Amino acid sequence: MTTTMITPPPGTSILIVEDSPTQALKLAHVLETNGHRVTTARNGREALTMLTTQMPTLVITDINMPEMDGYELCRRIKDDRRLGDLPVILLTALSDPKDILRGLECGADNFIVKPYEEEFLLSRIQYVLANLELRHASQGKPVTEIIFAGRKYQLHTGRIHSIDLLLSTYETAVQKNLELSKAKEKLEEQAEQLREKNAEMAADLEMARELQAAIVPRHYPMFPSHVSPERSALQFCHRYTTTTELGGDFFDIRPLSDTQAGVLVCDVMGHGVRAALVASILRGLTEELTPIAEEPGQFFTEINRSLCAILKQTPTQMFATAFYAVVDLQKGELRVASAGHPSALHVRRSDNCVEPLMAEGDEGPALGIFDTATYQTFRRPTCARDMVMLFTDGLYEVEHTDGSIFDKEGLRTIVAGLSEQPTPQLFDEMLVRIKQTSASGDFDDDMCVVAVDVVRLLPETT
């Protein structure tokens, strides 16, 4: 059989065999930028056709390709007397020892592991080209049979060829180890930065929590203002817990005169920083609008209008529910309004009655949703020994072990059964009983409850 030898063109010519146009262009760009001439084929069959008319200095081939894969292409090249000395580099994931054995079996000269660094790619090419002379001198390749993972491999490799591939594999392992070390260092650096940021955020949240706790009323006003706490015509009590560092529930007790007290409870949608910020805005608005706080409906209407103007500038919808009661000792009257909030309970100890101050459906919309909303004031009589209990829904929305939810009626029943007790003891026993019904043994949400006891009406005759 006569064969025609094709003389390689001057300089280094590299044939890229790659079915991905993007990967082929990327590899060609790297090689051409570094002075190599490049041609490309889309698969092994097309590459063999091209090799009948041209002789590149080197072939770089992907393994997974349609029609003919890289292993088969390499085997065909090495079995061809005319092409047998043409060096072939396989692009591989090298994720399995069988990849190395299949490369040895088909006669591959080297591996380049994907994804590859440009510098490493070029050094591999330079190494293969530099060892062409030695490779030509290594003739009479013995056949070595080995069995790995239940399969027999016939390795047609000479000593230098085997050493080349082992060095290539070792160098790849070293390269990957260096990359992993760098990645580990970078991850450790990023983890440290993350720890610092988390510590910073935790400190900020703790400070915000302390500030929020600091503005929870700790001392109650006296009525009239000049009397001692035990002589006050109104007595107050509260319990407040949060499920997160920052809660959206809050309450306020505000003296409007020597004979009038305003009591507010509010529940901002959500938890955390966002809810706490809206709660702070609402606190500021209630302070600013104190001059009109004697009329709950007007008070809520103005708070809502101002809150809507602020919140409409933010992309996320936020809102708050609230209940507000004014206790007027001179008129013997309760004036109340609700913004989408559960009604306060009116505990009338004189006739052993516990009932909501407002009927279902009488409440206005939550604050911060409709800027044109108006709120109505409702009036109820009050007398000595009455207690008004305001609360957020976290007090009664507690999941039982059977999956059912403790509700407002269950709360009213507990309060009615404890109504003869002084309010502080009533609160403590009420919370114990609610927790006993909870599947978690605690409240599932932020919880706030505040009470005002009417000791006597003013002015009092002596």
XYZ file of C-alpha atoms in Angstrom:
462
model
C 0.000 0.000 0.000
C 1.377 3.403 -0.996
C 0.710 6.456 1.179
C 1.350 10.094 0.418
C 2.937 12.067 3.245
C 1.614 15.586 3.686
C 4.263 18.080 4.676
C 3.160 20.231 7.644
C 3.014 23.942 6.872
C 5.588 26.184 8.566
C 4.648 27.181 12.114
C 2.188 25.463 14.398
C -1.170 24.463 12.953
C -3.809 23.139 15.342
C -7.036 21.343 14.463
C -9.813 21.907 17.015
C -12.549 19.258 17.068
C -15.503 20.591 19.071
C -19.261 20.313 18.505
C -20.040 23.465 20.519
C -19.519 26.568 18.313
C -19.106 28.735 21.403
C -16.400 26.513 22.912
C -14.679 26.171 19.529
C -14.575 29.962 19.052
C -13.289 30.483 22.583
C -10.478 27.950 22.157
C -9.600 29.234 18.671
C -9.355 32.794 19.990
C -6.923 31.749 22.724
C -4.730 29.823 20.302
C -4.733 32.434 17.522
C -3.945 35.185 20.020
C -0.821 33.191 20.934
C 0.409 32.759 17.342
C -1.085 29.408 16.342
C -2.965 28.755 13.109
C -6.338 27.148 13.737
C -8.885 25.104 11.794
C -12.016 23.580 13.298
C -14.179 20.496 12.817
C -17.574 19.833 14.399
C -17.044 16.115 15.155
C -14.642 13.221 14.702
C -15.938 12.200 11.289
C -15.526 15.709 9.888
C -12.039 15.885 11.416
C -10.935 12.652 9.680
C -12.172 14.020 6.357
C -10.138 17.207 6.868
C -7.054 15.162 7.799
C -7.044 13.561 4.335
C -6.049 16.923 2.819
C -4.112 18.670 5.584
C -1.631 17.751 8.278
C -1.846 19.925 11.403
C 0.887 19.950 14.008
C -1.552 18.996 16.735
C -5.193 17.939 17.274
C -7.208 19.118 20.271
C -10.515 17.274 20.530
C -13.500 17.237 22.818
C -14.658 13.787 23.905
C -18.453 13.966 23.858
C -19.512 14.676 20.268
C -22.164 13.351 17.857
C -21.347 10.858 15.058
C -17.822 10.114 16.355
C -16.517 10.935 19.828
C -13.019 12.031 20.782
C -11.852 8.570 21.878
C -12.788 7.012 18.540
C -11.212 9.891 16.603
C -7.972 9.485 18.543
C -7.985 5.722 17.940
C -8.518 6.213 14.190
C -5.665 8.722 14.026
C -3.255 6.475 15.947
C -4.188 3.419 13.835
C -3.525 5.325 10.590
C 0.081 4.808 9.402
C 0.131 8.271 7.879
C -1.352 10.075 10.908
C -0.081 7.863 13.722
C 2.538 10.321 14.986
C 0.103 13.242 15.045
C -0.242 14.268 18.727
C -3.785 14.328 20.097
C -4.886 16.167 23.229
C -8.229 15.230 24.763
C -10.472 17.832 26.397
C -12.067 15.981 29.309
C -13.744 16.408 32.665
C -11.334 13.738 34.010
C -13.844 12.913 36.735
C -13.243 9.147 36.715
C -10.084 6.952 36.573
C -11.684 5.238 33.559
C -11.204 8.504 31.631
C -7.433 8.080 31.958
C -7.550 4.403 30.957
C -9.727 5.101 27.922
C -7.313 7.874 26.957
C -4.361 5.486 27.234
C -6.302 2.827 25.347
C -7.019 5.070 22.374
C -3.442 6.455 22.358
C -4.091 10.049 23.478
C -0.956 12.078 24.062
C -2.276 14.350 26.808
C -5.293 15.597 28.700
C -6.618 19.096 29.261
C -9.294 19.265 31.914
C -12.341 21.478 31.388
C -12.828 24.193 32.435
C -9.229 25.155 31.759
C -7.068 28.167 32.500
C -5.536 29.709 29.347
C -2.025 29.564 30.789
C -2.379 25.875 31.623
C -3.779 25.099 28.155
C -0.849 26.785 26.432
C 1.715 25.081 28.672
C 0.210 21.661 27.829
C 0.405 22.400 24.098
C 3.988 23.614 24.421
C 4.925 20.483 26.387
C 3.415 18.120 23.804
C 5.084 19.903 20.891
C 8.444 19.998 22.681
C 8.354 16.217 23.178
C 7.557 15.298 19.572
C 11.148 14.215 18.892
C 11.203 11.866 21.883
C 7.812 10.527 20.914
C 9.031 9.660 17.396
C 11.966 7.780 18.910
C 9.680 5.634 21.053
C 8.751 2.917 18.557
C 7.563 -0.640 19.001
C 4.827 0.107 21.490
C 4.006 -2.949 23.607
C 0.441 -3.986 24.331
C -0.446 -3.975 28.013
C -3.708 -5.476 29.229
C -5.285 -4.328 32.505
C -8.711 -4.865 34.062
C -10.363 -1.981 35.895
C -13.931 -1.812 37.236
C -14.788 -5.086 35.500
C -13.589 -3.994 32.061
C -10.449 -5.064 30.144
C -8.333 -2.296 28.594
C -5.601 -2.861 25.948
C -3.043 -0.067 26.222
C -0.892 0.396 23.100
C 1.568 2.720 24.769
C 5.277 3.103 24.955
C 7.200 4.013 28.066
C 7.538 7.709 27.191
C 3.882 7.919 26.185
C 2.791 6.425 29.513
C 5.076 8.760 31.442
C 3.672 11.736 29.506
C 0.112 10.834 30.387
C 0.960 10.175 34.021
C 2.743 13.527 34.229
C -0.219 15.167 32.531
C -2.614 13.585 35.017
C -0.394 14.556 37.944
C -0.023 18.117 36.675
C -3.791 18.343 36.238
C -4.320 17.127 39.799
C -1.814 19.702 41.089
C -3.509 22.424 39.038
C -6.933 21.458 40.361
C -5.560 21.349 43.897
C -4.172 24.866 43.474
C -7.516 26.047 42.123
C -9.312 24.414 45.051
C -6.868 25.989 47.508
C -7.457 29.417 45.979
C -11.208 28.845 46.016
C -11.005 27.730 49.640
C -9.006 30.820 50.590
C -11.528 33.014 48.795
C -14.433 31.246 50.492
C -12.766 31.627 53.890
C -12.201 35.311 53.192
C -15.822 35.749 52.114
C -17.016 33.735 55.120
C -15.031 36.016 57.429
C -16.506 39.087 55.739
C -19.960 37.531 56.105
C -19.319 36.823 59.793
C -18.264 40.433 60.300
C -21.356 41.715 58.474
C -23.603 39.363 60.445
C -22.019 40.487 63.712
C -22.527 44.089 62.639
C -26.168 43.420 61.764
C -26.710 41.517 65.015
C -25.276 44.457 66.971
C -27.497 46.876 65.051
C -30.547 44.685 65.668
C -29.709 44.399 69.349
C -29.381 48.170 69.615
C -32.691 48.591 67.766
C -34.309 46.050 70.099
C -32.996 47.908 73.148
C -34.275 51.200 71.748
C -37.655 49.635 71.017
C -37.805 48.193 74.525
C -36.831 51.575 75.964
C -39.888 53.285 74.489
C -42.339 50.709 75.861
C -44.105 52.544 78.729
C -42.505 51.601 82.052
C -44.264 54.143 84.239
C -47.946 54.833 83.980
C -49.528 58.298 84.263
C -51.639 59.249 87.289
C -55.163 60.689 87.225
C -55.271 63.388 88.357
C -51.590 64.010 87.719
C -50.737 65.229 91.241
C -51.789 62.089 93.144
C -49.612 59.141 94.128
C -49.798 55.967 91.986
C -51.904 54.098 94.522
C -54.421 56.999 94.590
C -54.766 57.254 90.804
C -58.337 56.994 89.494
C -57.001 54.886 86.604
C -54.667 51.917 87.004
C -52.793 50.333 84.099
C -51.216 46.955 83.392
C -49.560 45.403 80.344
C -47.731 42.326 79.046
C -45.586 42.442 75.894
C -43.516 39.767 74.116
C -41.943 39.479 70.663
C -41.084 36.362 68.666
C -38.173 38.118 66.912
C -35.564 40.681 67.947
C -37.757 43.446 66.554
C -41.522 43.380 66.797
C -44.301 45.258 65.056
C -46.670 45.347 68.059
C -46.678 48.343 70.368
C -48.911 50.215 72.780
C -49.106 53.705 74.207
C -50.797 55.284 77.209
C -51.236 59.020 76.899
C -52.737 61.492 79.422
C -55.026 63.877 77.536
C -56.108 65.795 80.653
C -56.446 65.155 84.381
C -59.641 63.236 83.657
C -58.952 61.640 80.248
C -56.521 58.929 79.173
C -55.870 57.662 75.657
C -54.823 54.008 75.309
C -53.576 52.709 71.950
C -52.560 49.245 70.788
C -51.133 48.685 67.303
C -50.010 45.719 65.202
C -47.800 46.431 62.181
C -47.802 43.881 59.351
C -44.812 41.531 59.437
C -41.789 41.374 61.697
C -38.226 42.604 61.898
C -36.684 45.892 60.836
C -39.396 46.886 58.356
C -42.219 46.435 60.878
C -40.214 48.202 63.585
C -39.606 51.199 61.297
C -43.320 51.537 60.507
C -44.075 51.215 64.225
C -41.638 54.072 64.896
C -43.368 56.210 62.255
C -46.737 55.530 63.887
C -45.393 56.440 67.322
C -44.216 59.753 65.920
C -47.589 60.423 64.301
C -49.511 59.671 67.512
C -47.263 62.104 69.378
C -47.720 64.774 66.722
C -51.509 64.377 66.645
C -52.075 64.369 70.415
C -54.086 67.658 70.224
C -56.922 65.792 68.460
C -56.543 62.507 70.364
C -59.698 63.050 72.464
C -61.777 61.974 69.440
C -60.605 58.474 68.348
C -62.256 58.575 64.907
C -60.652 61.895 63.949
C -57.360 60.753 65.493
C -57.227 57.626 63.287
C -58.377 59.512 60.179
C -55.433 61.913 60.435
C -52.927 59.201 61.363
C -54.026 57.173 58.332
C -53.792 60.131 55.949
C -50.241 60.937 57.107
C -49.125 57.287 57.094
C -50.446 56.740 53.547
C -48.493 59.788 52.349
C -45.300 58.273 53.780
C -45.826 54.657 52.706
C -46.821 55.442 49.109
C -43.187 56.464 48.514
C -42.025 52.900 49.239
C -42.315 49.972 46.752
C -43.549 47.474 49.363
C -47.067 47.738 50.736
C -47.177 48.000 54.517
C -50.096 48.543 56.844
C -51.021 48.419 60.513
C -54.131 47.604 62.493
C -54.903 49.557 65.659
C -57.460 50.034 68.421
C -57.733 53.242 70.412
C -59.796 53.981 73.518
C -60.267 57.228 75.430
C -61.380 56.809 79.039
C -63.219 59.947 80.179
C -63.567 59.926 83.959
C -65.567 63.134 84.079
C -68.264 61.969 81.653
C -68.133 58.301 82.671
C -67.596 57.469 79.006
C -65.464 55.302 76.757
C -64.781 56.602 73.235
C -63.271 54.046 70.875
C -62.270 53.490 67.246
C -60.770 50.558 65.350
C -58.604 50.412 62.244
C -59.065 46.803 61.153
C -58.173 45.635 64.671
C -59.848 43.170 67.076
C -62.194 44.956 69.460
C -61.063 45.593 73.018
C -62.934 43.740 75.759
C -65.049 45.675 78.252
C -64.944 43.876 81.611
C -67.820 45.140 83.776
C -67.087 43.613 87.145
C -70.140 45.197 88.757
C -72.467 42.941 86.743
C -69.992 40.147 85.908
C -70.068 40.827 82.156
C -67.311 40.639 79.522
C -68.147 41.850 76.013
C -66.452 43.478 73.000
C -66.572 47.277 72.953
C -67.331 47.213 69.210
C -69.405 44.879 67.079
C -67.881 42.892 64.217
C -67.933 44.993 61.044
C -67.887 48.386 62.792
C -64.129 48.771 62.426
C -62.567 50.882 59.681
C -59.807 49.671 57.308
C -56.233 49.086 58.437
C -53.982 52.149 58.574
C -51.818 52.883 55.538
C -54.010 51.405 52.785
C -56.680 53.944 51.751
C -55.688 57.585 52.151
C -59.328 58.787 51.989
C -60.590 56.429 54.709
C -62.502 57.956 57.623
C -62.979 56.368 61.036
C -65.981 56.511 63.342
C -65.967 57.125 67.100
C -68.142 54.798 69.200
C -69.252 55.746 72.732
C -69.935 53.416 75.650
C -70.708 54.180 79.322
C -68.242 53.179 82.017
C -68.155 53.165 85.792
C -65.959 52.258 88.732
C -64.550 48.692 88.729
C -64.717 48.501 84.919
C -61.653 47.252 83.042
C -60.894 47.793 79.353
C -58.492 45.257 77.805
C -56.815 46.055 74.464
C -54.695 43.421 72.694
C -53.127 42.326 69.406
C -54.190 39.147 67.589
C -51.010 37.380 68.702
C -52.709 36.926 72.083
C -55.349 34.526 70.750
C -54.088 33.269 67.361
C -52.326 30.274 68.899
C -52.304 26.854 67.257
C -53.507 23.927 69.371
C -51.879 20.494 69.274
C -54.774 19.265 67.075
C -54.134 22.037 64.515
C -57.122 24.188 65.501
C -56.663 27.842 66.450
C -57.493 29.440 69.791
C -59.827 32.354 68.984
C -61.365 35.562 70.344
C -64.302 33.692 71.866
C -61.920 31.406 73.731
C -60.074 34.478 75.000
C -63.322 36.113 76.160
C -64.267 32.924 78.032
C -60.933 32.848 79.880
C -61.179 36.541 80.811
C -64.764 36.096 82.019
C -63.694 33.236 84.273
C -60.929 35.360 85.800
C -62.696 38.729 85.857
C -62.949 38.958 89.661
C -59.174 38.741 90.029
C -57.040 41.915 90.116
C -55.860 42.688 86.586
C -52.138 41.785 87.061
C -53.107 38.322 88.363
C -55.774 38.003 85.670
C -53.134 38.674 82.990
C -50.633 36.195 84.400
C -53.185 33.389 84.725
C -54.655 34.182 81.293
C -51.234 33.895 79.618
C -50.486 30.620 81.397
C -53.776 29.101 80.212
C -53.289 30.248 76.615
C -49.755 28.832 76.497
C -51.040 25.522 77.856
C -53.299 25.214 74.807
C -50.452 26.034 72.386
C -48.769 23.259 70.411
C -45.427 25.040 70.849
C -46.004 25.933 74.498
C -45.678 29.616 73.660
C -47.144 32.365 71.507
C -46.788 31.983 67.739
C -46.598 35.728 67.045
C -45.744 39.018 68.710
C -48.175 39.610 71.586
C -49.255 42.776 73.336
C -52.049 43.230 75.889
C -52.749 46.359 77.946
C -55.542 47.120 80.410
C -56.936 50.215 82.071
C -58.872 49.805 85.318
C -61.415 52.458 86.277
C -60.960 52.813 90.032
C -63.344 55.759 90.359
C -64.847 58.525 88.266
C -63.743 62.164 88.615
C -64.508 64.524 90.168
C -65.209 62.408 93.231
C -67.339 63.817 96.059
C -66.057 63.360 99.586
